[in-house]
Coordinates of C-alpha atoms and ligand atoms in Angstrom, one line a residue:
M1 CA -1.5 5.9 -2.7
K2 CA -4.0 4.6 -0.2
V3 CA -3.9 1.6 2.2
A4 CA -7.0 0.4 4.0
I5 CA -6.4 -1.1 7.5
I6 CA -8.7 -4.1 8.2
G7 CA -8.9 -6.7 10.8
I8 CA -11.1 -8.0 13.6
P9 CA -12.2 -5.6 16.4
E10 CA -9.6 -5.2 19.2
S11 CA -6.8 -6.4 17.0
G12 CA -5.1 -3.0 17.3
K13 CA -6.0 -1.4 14.0
T14 CA -6.5 2.1 15.5
T15 CA -3.4 1.7 17.6
I16 CA -1.3 0.8 14.6
F17 CA -2.9 3.6 12.5
N18 CA -1.8 6.0 15.2
A19 CA 1.7 4.6 15.2
L20 CA 1.9 4.9 11.4
T21 CA 0.5 8.4 11.1
R22 CA 1.7 9.7 14.5
G23 CA -2.0 10.3 15.1
N24 CA -4.2 10.5 18.1
A25 CA -7.3 8.7 17.1
E26 CA -9.2 7.2 20.1
V27 CA -8.2 3.6 20.6
A28 CA -10.6 1.0 22.0
A29 CA -13.5 3.1 20.7
Y30 CA -15.5 0.7 18.7
S31 CA -18.5 1.4 16.6
P32 CA -19.1 0.5 13.0
T33 CA -20.8 3.9 12.6
L34 CA -17.7 5.7 13.7
A35 CA -16.2 7.9 11.0
P36 CA -13.0 6.3 9.6
N37 CA -9.6 7.6 10.6
I38 CA -7.6 9.0 7.7
G39 CA -4.0 9.9 8.1
V40 CA -0.7 10.2 6.3
A41 CA 2.7 8.6 6.9
K42 CA 5.9 10.0 5.5
V43 CA 8.1 7.4 3.8
S44 CA 11.5 7.6 5.3
D45 CA 14.2 7.4 2.7
P46 CA 17.9 7.5 3.7
R47 CA 18.8 8.9 0.4
L48 CA 17.1 12.2 1.3
A49 CA 19.7 13.1 4.0
V50 CA 22.5 12.7 1.4
L51 CA 20.6 14.8 -1.2
E52 CA 20.0 17.5 1.4
G53 CA 23.7 17.6 2.0
I54 CA 24.2 18.2 -1.7
F55 CA 21.4 20.6 -2.6
Q56 CA 20.9 22.4 0.8
P57 CA 17.2 22.7 0.1
K58 CA 15.0 25.0 2.2
K59 CA 12.4 22.3 2.4
T60 CA 12.2 18.6 1.9
V61 CA 9.0 16.9 0.9
P62 CA 9.1 13.1 1.3
A63 CA 6.7 10.6 -0.3
E64 CA 3.5 9.8 1.6
V65 CA 1.2 6.9 2.1
S66 CA -2.3 7.5 3.2
Y67 CA -3.8 5.0 5.7
I68 CA -7.5 4.6 6.4
D69 CA -8.6 2.9 9.6
I70 CA -12.2 1.6 9.3
A71 CA -14.2 -0.1 12.0
G72 CA -15.8 -3.0 10.3
P73 CA -18.9 -4.8 11.6
I74 CA -18.3 -7.0 14.6
K75 CA -19.2 -10.2 12.8
G76 CA -17.2 -9.3 9.8
F77 CA -18.7 -8.3 6.4
G78 CA -18.6 -11.8 4.9
K79 CA -22.2 -12.9 5.1
E80 CA -23.7 -10.2 3.0
G81 CA -20.4 -9.0 1.6
A82 CA -19.0 -5.6 2.7
G83 CA -21.8 -3.1 2.2
G84 CA -22.0 0.6 1.4
E85 CA -19.4 2.9 2.8
L86 CA -17.1 0.2 4.2
L87 CA -16.9 -1.6 0.8
N88 CA -16.3 1.8 -0.8
Y89 CA -13.3 2.4 1.4
L90 CA -11.9 -1.0 0.8
T91 CA -12.4 -1.0 -3.0
T92 CA -10.8 2.4 -3.5
A93 CA -7.7 1.4 -1.6
D94 CA -4.6 0.4 -3.5
A95 CA -3.6 -2.2 -0.9
L96 CA -5.0 -3.7 2.2
L97 CA -3.2 -3.9 5.5
Q98 CA -4.5 -6.6 7.7
V99 CA -3.9 -6.3 11.5
V100 CA -3.7 -9.7 13.1
R101 CA -3.9 -10.0 16.8
V102 CA -1.1 -12.0 18.3
F103 CA -0.8 -10.2 21.7
E104 CA -2.5 -11.7 24.7
D105 CA -4.2 -9.3 27.2
D106 CA -7.0 -10.3 29.6
K107 CA -8.0 -6.7 29.9
V108 CA -8.8 -6.7 26.1
P109 CA -11.0 -9.7 25.4
H110 CA -10.6 -11.2 22.0
P111 CA -14.0 -11.4 20.2
Q112 CA -13.5 -15.1 19.6
G113 CA -12.5 -15.8 23.2
S114 CA -8.9 -16.8 22.3
T115 CA -5.9 -15.6 20.3
D116 CA -5.3 -17.5 17.1
P117 CA -3.6 -15.6 14.3
K118 CA -3.9 -18.4 11.7
R119 CA -7.7 -18.7 12.3
D120 CA -8.2 -15.0 12.1
I121 CA -6.2 -14.6 8.9
A122 CA -8.2 -17.5 7.3
A123 CA -11.5 -15.9 8.5
L124 CA -10.7 -12.6 7.0
D125 CA -9.5 -14.2 3.7
L126 CA -12.8 -15.9 3.5
E127 CA -14.7 -12.7 4.1
L128 CA -12.8 -10.9 1.3
A129 CA -13.5 -13.8 -1.0
I130 CA -17.2 -13.9 -0.2
S131 CA -17.4 -10.2 -0.9
D132 CA -15.8 -10.7 -4.3
L133 CA -18.0 -13.7 -5.1
A134 CA -21.1 -11.7 -4.4
I135 CA -20.0 -9.0 -6.9
M136 CA -19.1 -11.6 -9.5
E137 CA -22.4 -13.3 -9.2
R138 CA -24.3 -10.0 -9.6
R139 CA -22.3 -9.1 -12.6
L140 CA -22.6 -12.6 -14.2
D141 CA -26.4 -12.4 -13.8
K142 CA -26.4 -9.0 -15.4
L143 CA -24.2 -10.2 -18.2
E144 CA -26.6 -13.0 -19.0
T145 CA -29.5 -10.6 -19.3
S146 CA -27.4 -8.2 -21.4
L147 CA -26.3 -11.0 -23.7
K148 CA -29.9 -11.9 -24.6
A149 CA -30.5 -8.4 -25.9
A150 CA -26.9 -7.7 -27.2
K151 CA -26.2 -6.6 -30.7
A152 CA -23.7 -8.7 -32.6
T153 CA -21.0 -6.0 -32.1
E154 CA -21.4 -6.1 -28.3
R155 CA -21.5 -9.9 -27.9
E156 CA -17.9 -10.5 -28.2
S157 CA -16.8 -8.3 -25.3
Y158 CA -19.6 -9.5 -23.1
L159 CA -18.7 -13.1 -23.8
K160 CA -15.0 -12.4 -23.1
E161 CA -15.9 -10.8 -19.7
Q162 CA -18.2 -13.6 -18.9
A163 CA -15.6 -16.2 -19.5
L164 CA -13.0 -14.4 -17.4
L165 CA -15.4 -13.9 -14.5
Q166 CA -16.4 -17.5 -14.6
K167 CA -12.7 -18.5 -14.6
I168 CA -11.7 -16.4 -11.7
K169 CA -14.8 -17.3 -9.8
A170 CA -14.1 -21.0 -10.0
E171 CA -10.6 -20.4 -8.7
L172 CA -11.8 -18.2 -5.9
E173 CA -14.3 -20.9 -4.9
K174 CA -11.2 -23.2 -4.6
D175 CA -9.8 -20.7 -2.0
K176 CA -7.4 -19.1 -4.5
P177 CA -7.5 -15.3 -4.2
I178 CA -7.3 -13.3 -7.4
R179 CA -3.9 -11.9 -6.5
I180 CA -2.3 -15.4 -6.8
Q181 CA -4.3 -16.6 -9.9
G182 CA -1.5 -15.6 -12.2
L183 CA -3.7 -13.5 -14.5
T184 CA -2.3 -11.7 -17.5
K185 CA -1.9 -8.0 -17.7
E186 CA -4.7 -7.8 -20.1
E187 CA -7.0 -9.9 -17.8
L188 CA -6.1 -7.7 -14.8
K189 CA -6.9 -4.6 -16.9
M190 CA -10.4 -6.0 -17.8
L191 CA -11.0 -6.6 -14.1
A192 CA -9.6 -3.3 -12.8
N193 CA -13.0 -1.6 -12.6
Y194 CA -14.4 -4.1 -10.2
Q195 CA -11.7 -3.4 -7.6
F196 CA -11.9 -7.0 -6.3
L197 CA -10.6 -7.2 -2.8
T198 CA -8.8 -10.5 -3.2
A199 CA -6.9 -8.9 -6.1
K200 CA -5.3 -6.2 -3.9
P201 CA -1.9 -6.6 -2.5
M202 CA -2.0 -7.6 1.2
L203 CA 0.3 -6.6 3.9
V204 CA -0.1 -8.5 7.2
V205 CA 0.9 -6.8 10.4
L206 CA 1.2 -9.2 13.3
N207 CA 0.4 -7.2 16.4
I208 CA 2.6 -8.9 19.1
G209 CA 2.8 -8.1 22.8
E210 CA 5.9 -6.6 24.4
G211 CA 6.9 -10.0 25.7
Q212 CA 7.0 -11.5 22.2
I213 CA 9.4 -9.0 20.6
S214 CA 12.2 -11.6 20.6
Q215 CA 10.1 -14.0 18.6
A216 CA 9.1 -11.4 16.0
S217 CA 11.0 -12.8 13.0
Q218 CA 10.1 -16.3 13.9
L219 CA 6.4 -15.4 13.9
E220 CA 6.8 -13.6 10.6
G221 CA 8.4 -16.7 9.1
Q222 CA 5.5 -18.9 10.3
I223 CA 2.9 -16.8 8.6
S224 CA 4.9 -16.2 5.5
A225 CA 5.3 -20.0 5.1
I226 CA 1.5 -20.4 5.0
H227 CA 0.8 -17.2 3.0
P228 CA 3.8 -16.7 0.7
Q229 CA 1.8 -14.0 -1.2
F230 CA 1.5 -11.7 1.8
A231 CA 4.1 -9.3 3.0
V232 CA 4.4 -9.9 6.8
V233 CA 5.7 -7.7 9.5
A234 CA 5.5 -8.4 13.3
L235 CA 5.5 -5.4 15.6
C236 CA 4.2 -4.3 18.9
G237 CA 1.4 -1.9 18.1
K238 CA 1.1 -0.4 21.6
L239 CA 4.8 0.2 22.0
E240 CA 5.1 1.6 18.5
M241 CA 2.2 4.0 19.1
E242 CA 4.0 5.2 22.3
L243 CA 7.3 5.6 20.4
A244 CA 5.6 7.5 17.6
Q245 CA 4.6 10.2 20.1
L246 CA 8.2 10.7 21.2
G247 CA 10.8 12.9 19.5
D248 CA 13.1 11.1 17.0
L249 CA 16.2 11.1 19.2
E250 CA 14.3 9.9 22.3
A251 CA 12.5 7.2 20.3
R252 CA 15.8 6.0 18.9
E253 CA 17.4 5.7 22.3
F254 CA 14.4 3.8 23.5
R255 CA 14.6 1.4 20.5
E256 CA 18.2 0.7 21.1
A257 CA 17.5 -0.1 24.7
M258 CA 14.7 -2.4 23.7
G259 CA 16.8 -4.2 21.1
L260 CA 14.5 -3.0 18.3
S261 CA 16.5 -2.5 15.1
K262 CA 15.1 -0.7 12.1
P263 CA 11.8 0.8 13.2
A264 CA 9.1 -1.8 12.3
L265 CA 6.8 1.0 11.2
D266 CA 9.3 2.0 8.5
R267 CA 9.3 -1.5 7.2
V268 CA 5.5 -1.4 7.1
I269 CA 5.5 1.9 5.1
D270 CA 8.4 0.6 2.9
L271 CA 6.4 -2.5 2.1
S272 CA 3.2 -0.6 1.5
Y273 CA 5.2 1.2 -1.2
S274 CA 7.1 -1.8 -2.7
L275 CA 4.1 -4.1 -2.7
L276 CA 2.5 -1.8 -5.3
G277 CA 5.6 -1.7 -7.5
L278 CA 6.1 2.0 -6.9
I279 CA 9.4 3.8 -7.3
S280 CA 10.6 7.2 -6.3
F281 CA 12.3 10.0 -8.2
F282 CA 13.6 13.3 -6.9
T283 CA 13.3 16.9 -8.1
T284 CA 14.9 20.0 -6.7
V285 CA 13.1 23.1 -7.9
S286 CA 13.0 26.4 -6.0
S287 CA 15.0 25.1 -3.1
E288 CA 12.6 22.3 -2.5
L289 CA 13.8 18.7 -2.6
K290 CA 10.8 16.6 -3.4
V291 CA 10.1 12.9 -3.7
W292 CA 7.6 11.8 -6.4
T293 CA 6.0 8.4 -6.5
I294 CA 5.4 6.6 -9.8
P295 CA 4.8 3.0 -10.9
G296 CA 7.9 1.2 -12.2
G297 CA 8.1 1.5 -16.0
T298 CA 6.9 5.1 -16.2
S299 CA 8.2 7.2 -19.1
A300 CA 9.8 10.6 -18.6
P301 CA 6.8 12.6 -20.0
K302 CA 4.3 10.6 -17.8
A303 CA 6.6 11.2 -14.8
A304 CA 6.6 14.9 -15.6
G305 CA 2.8 14.8 -15.8
K306 CA 2.8 13.7 -12.2
I307 CA 4.1 17.1 -11.3
H308 CA 1.9 19.1 -13.7
S309 CA -0.1 18.1 -16.8
D310 CA 1.5 21.1 -18.7
M311 CA 4.9 19.5 -18.2
E312 CA 3.7 16.3 -19.8
R313 CA 2.1 18.1 -22.7
G314 CA 5.1 20.4 -23.3
F315 CA 7.7 17.9 -22.5
I316 CA 11.0 18.5 -24.3
R317 CA 13.6 16.5 -22.5
A318 CA 14.8 15.4 -19.0
E319 CA 18.1 15.8 -17.4
V320 CA 18.7 12.7 -15.2
I321 CA 21.3 11.4 -12.9
S322 CA 21.2 8.3 -10.7
Y323 CA 21.2 8.8 -7.0
S324 CA 24.4 6.8 -6.6
D325 CA 26.3 8.6 -9.3
L326 CA 25.4 11.9 -7.7
A327 CA 26.2 10.8 -4.2
N328 CA 29.6 9.6 -5.5
C329 CA 30.3 12.9 -7.2
G330 CA 29.2 15.0 -4.2
N331 CA 27.7 17.7 -6.4
L332 CA 26.1 18.4 -9.8
A333 CA 29.1 20.3 -11.3
E334 CA 31.4 17.3 -10.7
A335 CA 28.8 14.9 -12.1
R336 CA 28.5 17.1 -15.2
K337 CA 32.2 17.1 -15.6
R338 CA 32.4 13.4 -15.5
G339 CA 29.5 13.1 -18.0
L340 CA 27.2 11.4 -15.6
L341 CA 24.3 13.9 -16.1
R342 CA 22.4 12.6 -19.1
T343 CA 19.8 14.1 -21.3
E344 CA 17.0 11.8 -22.1
G345 CA 14.0 12.0 -24.5
K346 CA 10.3 11.1 -24.5
S347 CA 10.7 7.3 -24.5
Y348 CA 13.1 7.2 -21.5
I349 CA 11.9 5.2 -18.5
I350 CA 12.5 6.9 -15.2
Q351 CA 14.4 4.6 -12.7
D352 CA 14.1 4.5 -8.9
G353 CA 16.3 7.1 -7.3
H354 CA 16.8 9.3 -10.3
V355 CA 17.3 13.0 -9.7
V356 CA 15.4 14.6 -12.6
T357 CA 15.1 18.1 -14.1
F358 CA 12.4 18.3 -16.7
L359 CA 12.6 20.8 -19.6
F360 CA 9.2 21.7 -21.1
N361 CA 7.5 24.5 -22.9
V362 CA 3.9 25.6 -22.6
Ligands
GDP1 N1 -1.4 -5.5 25.4 C1 -1.6 -4.9 24.2 N2 -2.7 -4.2 24.0 C2 -2.8 -3.7 22.8 C3 -1.9 -3.8 21.7 N3 -2.3 -3.1 20.7 C4 -3.6 -2.7 21.0 N4 -3.9 -3.0 22.3 C5 -5.1 -2.7 23.0 O1 -6.2 -3.3 22.4 C6 -7.4 -2.5 22.5 C7 -8.0 -2.3 21.1 O2 -7.1 -1.5 20.3 P1 -7.6 -0.7 19.1 O3 -6.4 -0.2 18.4 O4 -8.7 0.2 19.4 O5 -8.2 -2.0 18.2 P2 -9.1 -1.9 16.9 O6 -10.5 -2.3 17.5 O7 -8.6 -3.0 16.1 O8 -9.0 -0.6 16.3 C8 -6.9 -1.2 23.1 O9 -7.2 -1.2 24.5 C9 -5.4 -1.2 22.9 O10 -4.7 -0.5 23.9 C10 -0.6 -4.5 22.0 O11 0.3 -4.6 21.2 N5 -0.6 -5.0 23.3
MG2 MG1 -10.5 0.9 16.0

């Protein structure tokens, strides 16, 4: 899964990208022509340590989230809509992570001359909406032309699409992003190809200064109250980037000394995951403990297909056990003895935390 990082210049996007991916991209380098930074964050999952104790794997492969840090145009991409490559990066992302500048620093001038998180969030919201509206207008124009020449058999689907686009456009013009328009599954499916930006889940990272750490949850609450549809995390980007360069133990000691509890970055990565309705299941094959990411509601054969298409085609059955049952038993033999290891067929829906062995034939 892919998350695109957006926000105004000098809000700390590259800093937070580096913190998330333990990367070394140059901060404060600003140019819209700069190639985007692309990196990967490992999803920390406390269940892995327990499973490692049980299976003693040679290797553990956690789930990953990719982050893309794109330098947008200075004035935003609202006026003409996001064009070309930038729009391409945004539309292909599964979710957007908006970095909002809360920190004050005279050495880093804010492009608007003052720090005002609420203003900046509203401005970005507007830009995303304008970009979507431009796409809707172009498509509606095209549909009108197509309808004139349409065969009777094509008319119905064109009309259906036209009605839906007109409906969501009217709502968007009333400042209601698609993600909160309460569209049906079928409607969302019809729109999927457009990859509308205001339809994407949004994670807001409030980039606070070191002196604001004690107000972190209060700030989160303020923004959540205005934007209940956003997932909001406040963190200090600069500090998190420095901590990300340290070893785990050193970073933990530092966190404790600073009064930082669960690493805010882990919360961001967790939220990137949960915002999309994704769940994890585990496999242990050839001494490798591996986490797989699937949407909630995925059937056993489809989950097997995530590993290899042959396994979906040749699916016979799955042996599954929940993480908590296995953790309680301490090992598979004990779980088997207690009848907690179940055999499931094609229609079985894989649940979060399942440890799964697929049986297939090719
Ligand atoms: N004081 C302070 N400066 C920060 C913080 N986060 C980023 N900066 C600084 O802000 C400048 C711009 O950061 P950068 O990550 O390049 O922002 P971007 O333009 O959004 O990618 C750099 O000089 C950073 O060191 C922070 O939390 N506190
Ligand atoms: Mg940058």
